[in-house]
Amino acid sequence: MSNLVYEAVNWNRPTSELAQIFWDQQWKQIWFPEEIAVSKDVKQWKEFEHQDTYKKVFGGLTLLDTIQTNIGMNEIARFTPDLQEKAVLTVFGSFEAIHAKSYSYIFTTLCTNSEIEDIFEWVKKNEFLQYKATKIAEVYSAIEENNPESLWKAMFASVMLESFLFYSGFFYPLYLGGQGQLRNSAEIISLILRDESIHGVAVGFFAQNIFKTFPQEKQEQLKLWGYEFLLDLYQNEMKYTEDLYAETGLSPEVKAYIRYNANKALMNLGLETMFPDEEINPIVMNGIANTGSTYDFFSQKGATYAVAKVAPITDETFKF
Ligand code: MN3
Ligand code: MN3
């Protein structure tokens, strides 16, 4: 017999400030890929010019959501001491599994079996994709019991993945969907994005609470680690984007969108942004702006470019 005492999760009193809010919001937005009529995209898909890019975008996203299901949310939940936060993170993990599965639903609807096999092979072979998966998974796998620094790093990596690194992929379906192309597949992305925005805010918030407990010297050290980690992933992301979007000519716009989201990830973690504000394609921006309230965000696309500013976290952030 060990002396370990098992404690029961007690939701009768709050042990974590926003756990209940994150819990409620996540369940409120439950969805299943089969609810979206992706088959309506089949006709456009047959004539679509850049099928190769599109398939690779979704292949890359599948890998990231697989890691976030199997390693990310699991490991972070496992080592998070607060039982309510642990429960919230476990729920987030189930949604990651829905995300990862939803791409397969799109593949099944649009592609042949041999095409699908080729994509999953490409995922294993693309060096930039494997690099980012490895970097993130390493931090997830390095969490230690009673080591809040290692947990903070894993939460930092999680926010990088969910608020920053997914967006090189999200760009394309949002960009096309906003112009009436392959809209149903884009709608799935908008639903995923809606979940990711809660995850980024929640995990960022939990991370900030841990960060506050560190002495200033430790905080400075961790910040340095964080910015270096981000820059390394950023450089890789630029190469991934050039490789992925080569035939579309969209790389410069995707890169601007990536920098915007890197700033957003830093904001979620309570840290200073690092890239200057710049113009983001308004079709893609509208895809994010309206995901909280409506599925039909495409009808509201803007006609002109505007400089996208990242908003700091305020009380408004928590009104999903
Ligand atoms: Mn996800
Ligand atoms: Mn997520």
PDB file of C-alpha atoms and ligand atoms in Angstrom:
ATOM      1  CA  MET A   1       0.000   0.000   0.000  1.00  0.00           C
ATOM      2  CA  SER A   2       1.333   3.417  -0.908  1.00  0.00           C
ATOM      3  CA  ASN A   3       0.558   6.504   1.116  1.00  0.00           C
ATOM      4  CA  LEU A   4      -0.893   8.246  -1.912  1.00  0.00           C
ATOM      5  CA  VAL A   5      -4.209   9.900  -1.146  1.00  0.00           C
ATOM      6  CA  TYR A   6      -6.574  10.301  -4.084  1.00  0.00           C
ATOM      7  CA  GLU A   7      -8.513  13.544  -4.087  1.00  0.00           C
ATOM      8  CA  ALA A   8     -11.929  13.882  -5.764  1.00  0.00           C
ATOM      9  CA  VAL A   9     -12.617  16.785  -8.111  1.00  0.00           C
ATOM     10  CA  ASN A  10     -14.924  19.186  -6.304  1.00  0.00           C
ATOM     11  CA  TRP A  11     -16.869  21.519  -8.595  1.00  0.00           C
ATOM     12  CA  ASN A  12     -18.927  22.848  -5.696  1.00  0.00           C
ATOM     13  CA  ARG A  13     -16.415  25.571  -5.094  1.00  0.00           C
ATOM     14  CA  PRO A  14     -14.100  27.131  -7.663  1.00  0.00           C
ATOM     15  CA  THR A  15     -10.464  26.093  -7.302  1.00  0.00           C
ATOM     16  CA  SER A  16      -9.497  27.683 -10.604  1.00  0.00           C
ATOM     17  CA  GLU A  17     -10.743  31.122 -11.565  1.00  0.00           C
ATOM     18  CA  LEU A  18     -12.057  30.483 -15.085  1.00  0.00           C
ATOM     19  CA  ALA A  19     -12.237  26.697 -15.342  1.00  0.00           C
ATOM     20  CA  GLN A  20     -16.052  26.666 -15.271  1.00  0.00           C
ATOM     21  CA  ILE A  21     -16.246  29.331 -18.015  1.00  0.00           C
ATOM     22  CA  PHE A  22     -13.867  27.454 -20.316  1.00  0.00           C
ATOM     23  CA  TRP A  23     -15.722  24.196 -19.637  1.00  0.00           C
ATOM     24  CA  ASP A  24     -19.142  25.684 -20.438  1.00  0.00           C
ATOM     25  CA  GLN A  25     -17.971  27.452 -23.550  1.00  0.00           C
ATOM     26  CA  GLN A  26     -16.241  24.403 -24.997  1.00  0.00           C
ATOM     27  CA  TRP A  27     -19.298  22.153 -24.561  1.00  0.00           C
ATOM     28  CA  LYS A  28     -21.604  24.847 -25.893  1.00  0.00           C
ATOM     29  CA  GLN A  29     -19.799  24.719 -29.203  1.00  0.00           C
ATOM     30  CA  ILE A  30     -19.757  20.955 -29.673  1.00  0.00           C
ATOM     31  CA  TRP A  31     -19.924  19.954 -33.338  1.00  0.00           C
ATOM     32  CA  PHE A  32     -19.338  16.956 -35.572  1.00  0.00           C
ATOM     33  CA  PRO A  33     -17.797  17.039 -39.056  1.00  0.00           C
ATOM     34  CA  GLU A  34     -20.657  14.954 -40.504  1.00  0.00           C
ATOM     35  CA  GLU A  35     -23.016  17.871 -39.855  1.00  0.00           C
ATOM     36  CA  ILE A  36     -21.286  19.819 -42.624  1.00  0.00           C
ATOM     37  CA  ALA A  37     -22.190  18.965 -46.222  1.00  0.00           C
ATOM     38  CA  VAL A  38     -18.657  18.649 -47.595  1.00  0.00           C
ATOM     39  CA  SER A  39     -20.037  16.653 -50.536  1.00  0.00           C
ATOM     40  CA  LYS A  40     -21.348  19.948 -51.901  1.00  0.00           C
ATOM     41  CA  ASP A  41     -17.689  20.846 -52.573  1.00  0.00           C
ATOM     42  CA  VAL A  42     -17.121  17.850 -54.846  1.00  0.00           C
ATOM     43  CA  LYS A  43     -18.146  19.601 -58.052  1.00  0.00           C
ATOM     44  CA  GLN A  44     -15.772  22.534 -57.484  1.00  0.00           C
ATOM     45  CA  TRP A  45     -13.047  20.215 -56.289  1.00  0.00           C
ATOM     46  CA  LYS A  46     -12.960  18.346 -59.606  1.00  0.00           C
ATOM     47  CA  GLU A  47     -12.010  21.551 -61.413  1.00  0.00           C
ATOM     48  CA  PHE A  48      -9.896  23.021 -58.642  1.00  0.00           C
ATOM     49  CA  GLU A  49      -6.452  24.066 -59.841  1.00  0.00           C
ATOM     50  CA  HIS A  50      -4.310  23.597 -56.741  1.00  0.00           C
ATOM     51  CA  GLN A  51      -5.491  20.282 -55.388  1.00  0.00           C
ATOM     52  CA  ASP A  52      -1.976  19.310 -54.414  1.00  0.00           C
ATOM     53  CA  THR A  53      -1.498  22.339 -52.142  1.00  0.00           C
ATOM     54  CA  TYR A  54      -4.945  21.912 -50.639  1.00  0.00           C
ATOM     55  CA  LYS A  55      -4.406  18.249 -49.805  1.00  0.00           C
ATOM     56  CA  LYS A  56      -1.023  18.958 -48.232  1.00  0.00           C
ATOM     57  CA  VAL A  57      -2.485  21.796 -46.147  1.00  0.00           C
ATOM     58  CA  PHE A  58      -5.006  19.360 -44.676  1.00  0.00           C
ATOM     59  CA  GLY A  59      -2.394  16.632 -44.264  1.00  0.00           C
ATOM     60  CA  GLY A  60      -0.258  19.024 -42.200  1.00  0.00           C
ATOM     61  CA  LEU A  61      -3.209  20.069 -40.071  1.00  0.00           C
ATOM     62  CA  THR A  62      -4.087  16.418 -39.431  1.00  0.00           C
ATOM     63  CA  LEU A  63      -0.615  15.792 -38.044  1.00  0.00           C
ATOM     64  CA  LEU A  64      -0.754  18.782 -35.699  1.00  0.00           C
ATOM     65  CA  ASP A  65      -4.179  17.868 -34.337  1.00  0.00           C
ATOM     66  CA  THR A  66      -3.083  14.265 -33.890  1.00  0.00           C
ATOM     67  CA  ILE A  67      -0.163  15.398 -31.741  1.00  0.00           C
ATOM     68  CA  GLN A  68      -2.376  17.776 -29.833  1.00  0.00           C
ATOM     69  CA  THR A  69      -4.792  14.907 -29.056  1.00  0.00           C
ATOM     70  CA  ASN A  70      -2.296  12.191 -28.217  1.00  0.00           C
ATOM     71  CA  ILE A  71       0.489  14.141 -26.540  1.00  0.00           C
ATOM     72  CA  GLY A  72      -0.352  17.813 -26.010  1.00  0.00           C
ATOM     73  CA  MET A  73      -3.603  17.973 -24.063  1.00  0.00           C
ATOM     74  CA  ASN A  74      -2.979  14.573 -22.453  1.00  0.00           C
ATOM     75  CA  GLU A  75       0.423  15.454 -21.025  1.00  0.00           C
ATOM     76  CA  ILE A  76      -0.573  18.951 -19.957  1.00  0.00           C
ATOM     77  CA  ALA A  77      -3.725  17.613 -18.259  1.00  0.00           C
ATOM     78  CA  ARG A  78      -1.739  14.843 -16.589  1.00  0.00           C
ATOM     79  CA  PHE A  79       0.683  17.229 -14.896  1.00  0.00           C
ATOM     80  CA  THR A  80      -1.694  20.109 -14.167  1.00  0.00           C
ATOM     81  CA  PRO A  81      -2.283  20.003 -10.394  1.00  0.00           C
ATOM     82  CA  ASP A  82      -5.710  21.721 -10.233  1.00  0.00           C
ATOM     83  CA  LEU A  83      -8.424  19.086 -10.739  1.00  0.00           C
ATOM     84  CA  GLN A  84     -10.885  21.439 -12.436  1.00  0.00           C
ATOM     85  CA  GLU A  85      -8.255  22.643 -14.907  1.00  0.00           C
ATOM     86  CA  LYS A  86      -7.302  19.013 -15.511  1.00  0.00           C
ATOM     87  CA  ALA A  87     -10.930  18.240 -16.414  1.00  0.00           C
ATOM     88  CA  VAL A  88     -11.121  21.231 -18.764  1.00  0.00           C
ATOM     89  CA  LEU A  89      -7.916  20.173 -20.526  1.00  0.00           C
ATOM     90  CA  THR A  90      -9.222  16.631 -20.912  1.00  0.00           C
ATOM     91  CA  VAL A  91     -12.362  17.989 -22.572  1.00  0.00           C
ATOM     92  CA  PHE A  92     -10.175  20.075 -24.893  1.00  0.00           C
ATOM     93  CA  GLY A  93      -8.356  16.846 -25.782  1.00  0.00           C
ATOM     94  CA  SER A  94     -11.603  15.260 -26.991  1.00  0.00           C
ATOM     95  CA  PHE A  95     -12.173  18.199 -29.284  1.00  0.00           C
ATOM     96  CA  GLU A  96      -8.664  17.752 -30.681  1.00  0.00           C
ATOM     97  CA  ALA A  97      -9.664  14.212 -31.604  1.00  0.00           C
ATOM     98  CA  ILE A  98     -12.741  15.589 -33.413  1.00  0.00           C
ATOM     99  CA  HIS A  99     -10.505  18.053 -35.295  1.00  0.00           C
ATOM    100  CA  ALA A 100      -8.040  15.370 -36.375  1.00  0.00           C
ATOM    101  CA  LYS A 101     -10.911  13.154 -37.547  1.00  0.00           C
ATOM    102  CA  SER A 102     -12.664  15.950 -39.445  1.00  0.00           C
ATOM    103  CA  TYR A 103      -9.822  16.270 -41.970  1.00  0.00           C
ATOM    104  CA  SER A 104     -10.226  12.590 -42.805  1.00  0.00           C
ATOM    105  CA  TYR A 105     -13.902  13.250 -43.440  1.00  0.00           C
ATOM    106  CA  ILE A 106     -12.915  15.914 -45.975  1.00  0.00           C
ATOM    107  CA  PHE A 107     -10.344  13.587 -47.564  1.00  0.00           C
ATOM    108  CA  THR A 108     -12.862  10.731 -47.806  1.00  0.00           C
ATOM    109  CA  THR A 109     -15.352  13.027 -49.491  1.00  0.00           C
ATOM    110  CA  LEU A 110     -12.977  14.643 -51.994  1.00  0.00           C
ATOM    111  CA  CYS A 111     -10.120  12.218 -52.653  1.00  0.00           C
ATOM    112  CA  THR A 112      -9.512   8.681 -53.838  1.00  0.00           C
ATOM    113  CA  ASN A 113      -7.972   6.081 -51.526  1.00  0.00           C
ATOM    114  CA  SER A 114      -4.606   6.192 -53.252  1.00  0.00           C
ATOM    115  CA  GLU A 115      -4.552   9.992 -53.067  1.00  0.00           C
ATOM    116  CA  ILE A 116      -5.271   9.777 -49.348  1.00  0.00           C
ATOM    117  CA  GLU A 117      -2.452   7.311 -48.844  1.00  0.00           C
ATOM    118  CA  ASP A 118      -0.090   9.630 -50.694  1.00  0.00           C
ATOM    119  CA  ILE A 119      -0.964  12.536 -48.384  1.00  0.00           C
ATOM    120  CA  PHE A 120      -0.289  10.536 -45.238  1.00  0.00           C
ATOM    121  CA  GLU A 121       3.034   9.443 -46.752  1.00  0.00           C
ATOM    122  CA  TRP A 122       3.879  13.063 -47.586  1.00  0.00           C
ATOM    123  CA  VAL A 123       3.213  14.036 -43.950  1.00  0.00           C
ATOM    124  CA  LYS A 124       5.877  11.575 -42.827  1.00  0.00           C
ATOM    125  CA  LYS A 125       8.370  12.864 -45.378  1.00  0.00           C
ATOM    126  CA  ASN A 126       7.990  16.644 -45.230  1.00  0.00           C
ATOM    127  CA  GLU A 127      10.992  17.845 -43.246  1.00  0.00           C
ATOM    128  CA  PHE A 128       9.488  21.171 -42.121  1.00  0.00           C
ATOM    129  CA  LEU A 129       6.299  19.564 -40.895  1.00  0.00           C
ATOM    130  CA  GLN A 130       8.241  16.889 -39.051  1.00  0.00           C
ATOM    131  CA  TYR A 131      10.526  19.554 -37.580  1.00  0.00           C
ATOM    132  CA  LYS A 132       7.670  21.496 -36.041  1.00  0.00           C
ATOM    133  CA  ALA A 133       5.982  18.341 -34.767  1.00  0.00           C
ATOM    134  CA  THR A 134       9.252  17.210 -33.171  1.00  0.00           C
ATOM    135  CA  LYS A 135       9.993  20.567 -31.517  1.00  0.00           C
ATOM    136  CA  ILE A 136       6.535  20.804 -29.957  1.00  0.00           C
ATOM    137  CA  ALA A 137       6.287  17.153 -28.943  1.00  0.00           C
ATOM    138  CA  GLU A 138       9.697  17.304 -27.235  1.00  0.00           C
ATOM    139  CA  VAL A 139       8.524  20.022 -24.881  1.00  0.00           C
ATOM    140  CA  TYR A 140       5.269  18.139 -24.192  1.00  0.00           C
ATOM    141  CA  SER A 141       7.182  14.983 -23.363  1.00  0.00           C
ATOM    142  CA  ALA A 142       9.607  16.772 -21.027  1.00  0.00           C
ATOM    143  CA  ILE A 143       7.066  17.743 -18.333  1.00  0.00           C
ATOM    144  CA  GLU A 144       8.086  16.487 -14.898  1.00  0.00           C
ATOM    145  CA  GLU A 145       6.102  15.970 -11.708  1.00  0.00           C
ATOM    146  CA  ASN A 146       6.372  18.964  -9.327  1.00  0.00           C
ATOM    147  CA  ASN A 147       8.260  20.981 -11.926  1.00  0.00           C
ATOM    148  CA  PRO A 148       6.076  23.996 -12.764  1.00  0.00           C
ATOM    149  CA  GLU A 149       8.729  25.369 -15.101  1.00  0.00           C
ATOM    150  CA  SER A 150       8.447  22.310 -17.349  1.00  0.00           C
ATOM    151  CA  LEU A 151       4.645  22.577 -17.261  1.00  0.00           C
ATOM    152  CA  TRP A 152       4.784  26.276 -18.187  1.00  0.00           C
ATOM    153  CA  LYS A 153       7.050  25.433 -21.145  1.00  0.00           C
ATOM    154  CA  ALA A 154       4.587  22.789 -22.349  1.00  0.00           C
ATOM    155  CA  MET A 155       1.722  25.273 -22.080  1.00  0.00           C
ATOM    156  CA  PHE A 156       3.828  27.795 -23.988  1.00  0.00           C
ATOM    157  CA  ALA A 157       4.424  25.200 -26.726  1.00  0.00           C
ATOM    158  CA  SER A 158       0.709  24.383 -26.793  1.00  0.00           C
ATOM    159  CA  VAL A 159      -0.241  28.020 -27.308  1.00  0.00           C
ATOM    160  CA  MET A 160       2.404  28.266 -30.060  1.00  0.00           C
ATOM    161  CA  LEU A 161       0.845  25.291 -31.794  1.00  0.00           C
ATOM    162  CA  GLU A 162      -2.778  26.343 -31.430  1.00  0.00           C
ATOM    163  CA  SER A 163      -2.588  30.114 -31.822  1.00  0.00           C
ATOM    164  CA  PHE A 164       0.303  30.322 -34.292  1.00  0.00           C
ATOM    165  CA  LEU A 165       1.502  27.190 -36.103  1.00  0.00           C
ATOM    166  CA  PHE A 166      -1.900  25.990 -37.298  1.00  0.00           C
ATOM    167  CA  TYR A 167      -2.483  29.179 -39.239  1.00  0.00           C
ATOM    168  CA  SER A 168      -0.176  28.482 -42.184  1.00  0.00           C
ATOM    169  CA  GLY A 169      -2.720  25.763 -42.935  1.00  0.00           C
ATOM    170  CA  PHE A 170      -5.943  27.502 -41.895  1.00  0.00           C
ATOM    171  CA  PHE A 171      -5.130  30.337 -44.285  1.00  0.00           C
ATOM    172  CA  TYR A 172      -5.888  28.425 -47.461  1.00  0.00           C
ATOM    173  CA  PRO A 173      -9.397  27.085 -46.785  1.00  0.00           C
ATOM    174  CA  LEU A 174     -10.382  30.446 -45.264  1.00  0.00           C
ATOM    175  CA  TYR A 175      -8.987  32.308 -48.260  1.00  0.00           C
ATOM    176  CA  LEU A 176     -10.808  30.082 -50.736  1.00  0.00           C
ATOM    177  CA  GLY A 177     -14.017  29.746 -48.736  1.00  0.00           C
ATOM    178  CA  GLY A 178     -14.252  33.508 -48.393  1.00  0.00           C
ATOM    179  CA  GLN A 179     -14.395  33.661 -52.184  1.00  0.00           C
ATOM    180  CA  GLY A 180     -17.024  30.963 -52.497  1.00  0.00           C
ATOM    181  CA  GLN A 181     -14.633  28.138 -53.280  1.00  0.00           C
ATOM    182  CA  LEU A 182     -14.826  24.866 -51.352  1.00  0.00           C
ATOM    183  CA  ARG A 183     -16.941  26.596 -48.755  1.00  0.00           C
ATOM    184  CA  ASN A 184     -18.067  23.552 -46.835  1.00  0.00           C
ATOM    185  CA  SER A 185     -14.545  22.366 -46.150  1.00  0.00           C
ATOM    186  CA  ALA A 186     -13.793  25.923 -45.029  1.00  0.00           C
ATOM    187  CA  GLU A 187     -16.729  25.808 -42.681  1.00  0.00           C
ATOM    188  CA  ILE A 188     -15.123  22.859 -40.910  1.00  0.00           C
ATOM    189  CA  ILE A 189     -11.985  24.949 -40.518  1.00  0.00           C
ATOM    190  CA  SER A 190     -14.009  27.815 -39.066  1.00  0.00           C
ATOM    191  CA  LEU A 191     -15.418  25.424 -36.445  1.00  0.00           C
ATOM    192  CA  ILE A 192     -11.949  24.169 -35.582  1.00  0.00           C
ATOM    193  CA  LEU A 193     -10.701  27.729 -35.343  1.00  0.00           C
ATOM    194  CA  ARG A 194     -13.491  28.599 -32.944  1.00  0.00           C
ATOM    195  CA  ASP A 195     -12.284  25.815 -30.630  1.00  0.00           C
ATOM    196  CA  GLU A 196      -8.649  26.833 -31.011  1.00  0.00           C
ATOM    197  CA  SER A 197      -9.397  30.339 -29.894  1.00  0.00           C
ATOM    198  CA  ILE A 198     -10.750  29.060 -26.558  1.00  0.00           C
ATOM    199  CA  HIS A 199      -7.822  26.664 -26.192  1.00  0.00           C
ATOM    200  CA  GLY A 200      -5.280  29.407 -26.844  1.00  0.00           C
ATOM    201  CA  VAL A 201      -6.901  31.760 -24.337  1.00  0.00           C
ATOM    202  CA  ALA A 202      -7.437  29.060 -21.678  1.00  0.00           C
ATOM    203  CA  VAL A 203      -4.012  27.416 -21.843  1.00  0.00           C
ATOM    204  CA  GLY A 204      -2.431  30.881 -22.078  1.00  0.00           C
ATOM    205  CA  PHE A 205      -4.343  31.931 -18.969  1.00  0.00           C
ATOM    206  CA  PHE A 206      -3.312  28.812 -17.010  1.00  0.00           C
ATOM    207  CA  ALA A 207       0.276  29.438 -18.113  1.00  0.00           C
ATOM    208  CA  GLN A 208       0.150  33.046 -16.923  1.00  0.00           C
ATOM    209  CA  ASN A 209      -0.997  31.899 -13.484  1.00  0.00           C
ATOM    210  CA  ILE A 210       2.010  29.583 -13.217  1.00  0.00           C
ATOM    211  CA  PHE A 211       4.361  32.267 -14.559  1.00  0.00           C
ATOM    212  CA  LYS A 212       3.278  34.723 -11.832  1.00  0.00           C
ATOM    213  CA  THR A 213       4.609  32.379  -9.151  1.00  0.00           C
ATOM    214  CA  PHE A 214       8.184  32.483 -10.507  1.00  0.00           C
ATOM    215  CA  PRO A 215      10.779  34.951  -9.187  1.00  0.00           C
ATOM    216  CA  GLN A 216      11.695  37.712 -11.617  1.00  0.00           C
ATOM    217  CA  GLU A 217      15.013  36.213 -12.608  1.00  0.00           C
ATOM    218  CA  LYS A 218      13.335  32.941 -13.549  1.00  0.00           C
ATOM    219  CA  GLN A 219      10.681  34.844 -15.490  1.00  0.00           C
ATOM    220  CA  GLU A 220      13.335  36.616 -17.561  1.00  0.00           C
ATOM    221  CA  GLN A 221      15.059  33.316 -18.256  1.00  0.00           C
ATOM    222  CA  LEU A 222      11.823  31.661 -19.361  1.00  0.00           C
ATOM    223  CA  LYS A 223      10.856  34.598 -21.556  1.00  0.00           C
ATOM    224  CA  LEU A 224      14.184  34.319 -23.331  1.00  0.00           C
ATOM    225  CA  TRP A 225      13.625  30.602 -23.803  1.00  0.00           C
ATOM    226  CA  GLY A 226      10.135  31.333 -25.160  1.00  0.00           C
ATOM    227  CA  TYR A 227      11.177  33.933 -27.716  1.00  0.00           C
ATOM    228  CA  GLU A 228      14.007  31.720 -28.958  1.00  0.00           C
ATOM    229  CA  PHE A 229      11.618  28.791 -29.257  1.00  0.00           C
ATOM    230  CA  LEU A 230       9.151  30.945 -31.197  1.00  0.00           C
ATOM    231  CA  LEU A 231      11.833  32.308 -33.551  1.00  0.00           C
ATOM    232  CA  ASP A 232      13.126  28.848 -34.321  1.00  0.00           C
ATOM    233  CA  LEU A 233       9.601  27.671 -35.183  1.00  0.00           C
ATOM    234  CA  TYR A 234       8.949  30.873 -37.117  1.00  0.00           C
ATOM    235  CA  GLN A 235      11.952  30.342 -39.367  1.00  0.00           C
ATOM    236  CA  ASN A 236      10.848  26.798 -40.021  1.00  0.00           C
ATOM    237  CA  GLU A 237       7.304  28.004 -40.705  1.00  0.00           C
ATOM    238  CA  MET A 238       8.553  30.420 -43.373  1.00  0.00           C
ATOM    239  CA  LYS A 239      10.237  27.547 -45.204  1.00  0.00           C
ATOM    240  CA  TYR A 240       7.196  25.306 -44.791  1.00  0.00           C
ATOM    241  CA  THR A 241       4.976  28.037 -46.231  1.00  0.00           C
ATOM    242  CA  GLU A 242       7.213  28.607 -49.251  1.00  0.00           C
ATOM    243  CA  ASP A 243       7.307  24.931 -49.942  1.00  0.00           C
ATOM    244  CA  LEU A 244       3.572  24.408 -49.470  1.00  0.00           C
ATOM    245  CA  TYR A 245       2.235  27.460 -51.291  1.00  0.00           C
ATOM    246  CA  ALA A 246       4.869  27.624 -54.076  1.00  0.00           C
ATOM    247  CA  GLU A 247       2.441  26.990 -56.932  1.00  0.00           C
ATOM    248  CA  THR A 248      -0.240  29.394 -55.658  1.00  0.00           C
ATOM    249  CA  GLY A 249       1.776  32.617 -55.298  1.00  0.00           C
ATOM    250  CA  LEU A 250       0.177  33.162 -51.890  1.00  0.00           C
ATOM    251  CA  SER A 251       3.298  32.763 -49.721  1.00  0.00           C
ATOM    252  CA  PRO A 252       3.744  36.479 -48.843  1.00  0.00           C
ATOM    253  CA  GLU A 253       0.136  36.755 -47.621  1.00  0.00           C
ATOM    254  CA  VAL A 254       0.354  33.526 -45.661  1.00  0.00           C
ATOM    255  CA  LYS A 255       3.556  34.738 -44.018  1.00  0.00           C
ATOM    256  CA  ALA A 256       1.927  37.987 -42.882  1.00  0.00           C
ATOM    257  CA  TYR A 257      -0.934  35.969 -41.424  1.00  0.00           C
ATOM    258  CA  ILE A 258       1.550  33.741 -39.582  1.00  0.00           C
ATOM    259  CA  ARG A 259       3.265  36.773 -38.002  1.00  0.00           C
ATOM    260  CA  TYR A 260      -0.089  38.193 -36.951  1.00  0.00           C
ATOM    261  CA  ASN A 261      -0.939  34.911 -35.240  1.00  0.00           C
ATOM    262  CA  ALA A 262       2.503  34.651 -33.610  1.00  0.00           C
ATOM    263  CA  ASN A 263       1.725  38.000 -31.952  1.00  0.00           C
ATOM    264  CA  LYS A 264      -1.636  36.660 -30.888  1.00  0.00           C
ATOM    265  CA  ALA A 265      -0.033  33.606 -29.303  1.00  0.00           C
ATOM    266  CA  LEU A 266       2.306  35.862 -27.320  1.00  0.00           C
ATOM    267  CA  MET A 267      -0.651  37.963 -26.169  1.00  0.00           C
ATOM    268  CA  ASN A 268      -2.434  34.822 -24.964  1.00  0.00           C
ATOM    269  CA  LEU A 269       0.614  34.114 -22.828  1.00  0.00           C
ATOM    270  CA  GLY A 270       0.727  37.658 -21.452  1.00  0.00           C
ATOM    271  CA  LEU A 271       3.970  38.455 -23.292  1.00  0.00           C
ATOM    272  CA  GLU A 272       5.009  41.362 -25.538  1.00  0.00           C
ATOM    273  CA  THR A 273       4.371  40.902 -29.254  1.00  0.00           C
ATOM    274  CA  MET A 274       7.405  40.703 -31.527  1.00  0.00           C
ATOM    275  CA  PHE A 275       6.286  41.430 -35.094  1.00  0.00           C
ATOM    276  CA  PRO A 276       5.118  44.818 -36.384  1.00  0.00           C
ATOM    277  CA  ASP A 277       1.450  45.220 -37.375  1.00  0.00           C
ATOM    278  CA  GLU A 278       0.894  44.614 -41.076  1.00  0.00           C
ATOM    279  CA  GLU A 279      -1.819  44.148 -43.664  1.00  0.00           C
ATOM    280  CA  ILE A 280      -3.717  40.871 -43.513  1.00  0.00           C
ATOM    281  CA  ASN A 281      -5.963  39.668 -46.292  1.00  0.00           C
ATOM    282  CA  PRO A 282      -9.460  40.811 -45.179  1.00  0.00           C
ATOM    283  CA  ILE A 283     -11.163  37.673 -46.467  1.00  0.00           C
ATOM    284  CA  VAL A 284      -9.060  35.605 -44.111  1.00  0.00           C
ATOM    285  CA  MET A 285      -9.433  38.093 -41.243  1.00  0.00           C
ATOM    286  CA  ASN A 286     -13.204  37.984 -41.502  1.00  0.00           C
ATOM    287  CA  GLY A 287     -12.992  34.247 -41.200  1.00  0.00           C
ATOM    288  CA  ILE A 288     -11.655  34.687 -37.683  1.00  0.00           C
ATOM    289  CA  ALA A 289     -13.636  37.720 -36.638  1.00  0.00           C
ATOM    290  CA  ASN A 290     -17.000  36.064 -37.054  1.00  0.00           C
ATOM    291  CA  THR A 291     -16.367  32.502 -36.022  1.00  0.00           C
ATOM    292  CA  GLY A 292     -17.695  33.057 -32.510  1.00  0.00           C
ATOM    293  CA  SER A 293     -21.204  33.969 -33.489  1.00  0.00           C
ATOM    294  CA  THR A 294     -22.163  32.429 -36.805  1.00  0.00           C
ATOM    295  CA  TYR A 295     -21.288  29.651 -39.203  1.00  0.00           C
ATOM    296  CA  ASP A 296     -21.987  31.833 -42.199  1.00  0.00           C
ATOM    297  CA  PHE A 297     -19.122  34.245 -41.894  1.00  0.00           C
ATOM    298  CA  PHE A 298     -18.351  34.264 -45.588  1.00  0.00           C
ATOM    299  CA  SER A 299     -21.163  36.569 -46.534  1.00  0.00           C
ATOM    300  CA  GLN A 300     -19.541  39.388 -44.610  1.00  0.00           C
ATOM    301  CA  LYS A 301     -16.217  39.635 -46.356  1.00  0.00           C
ATOM    302  CA  GLY A 302     -14.553  43.028 -46.502  1.00  0.00           C
ATOM    303  CA  ALA A 303     -13.514  44.740 -49.693  1.00  0.00           C
ATOM    304  CA  THR A 304     -10.379  46.544 -48.581  1.00  0.00           C
ATOM    305  CA  TYR A 305      -7.231  45.651 -46.767  1.00  0.00           C
ATOM    306  CA  ALA A 306      -6.822  46.894 -43.236  1.00  0.00           C
ATOM    307  CA  VAL A 307      -3.891  46.686 -40.880  1.00  0.00           C
ATOM    308  CA  ALA A 308      -4.705  43.939 -38.436  1.00  0.00           C
ATOM    309  CA  LYS A 309      -3.957  44.774 -34.827  1.00  0.00           C
ATOM    310  CA  VAL A 310      -3.743  42.114 -32.182  1.00  0.00           C
ATOM    311  CA  ALA A 311      -5.912  43.008 -29.222  1.00  0.00           C
ATOM    312  CA  PRO A 312      -4.570  42.448 -25.720  1.00  0.00           C
ATOM    313  CA  ILE A 313      -6.442  40.089 -23.407  1.00  0.00           C
ATOM    314  CA  THR A 314      -9.210  41.906 -21.526  1.00  0.00           C
ATOM    315  CA  ASP A 315     -12.508  40.906 -19.919  1.00  0.00           C
ATOM    316  CA  GLU A 316     -13.957  40.993 -23.451  1.00  0.00           C
ATOM    317  CA  THR A 317     -11.675  38.114 -24.461  1.00  0.00           C
ATOM    318  CA  PHE A 318     -13.616  35.792 -22.187  1.00  0.00           C
ATOM    319  CA  LYS A 319     -16.961  36.550 -23.833  1.00  0.00           C
ATOM    320  CA  PHE A 320     -16.908  33.853 -26.499  1.00  0.00           C
TER     321      PHE A 320
HETATM  322 MN   MN3 B   1      -7.234  21.323 -32.659  1.00  0.00          MN
HETATM  323 MN   MN3 B   2      -6.828  22.978 -29.646  1.00  0.00          MN
END
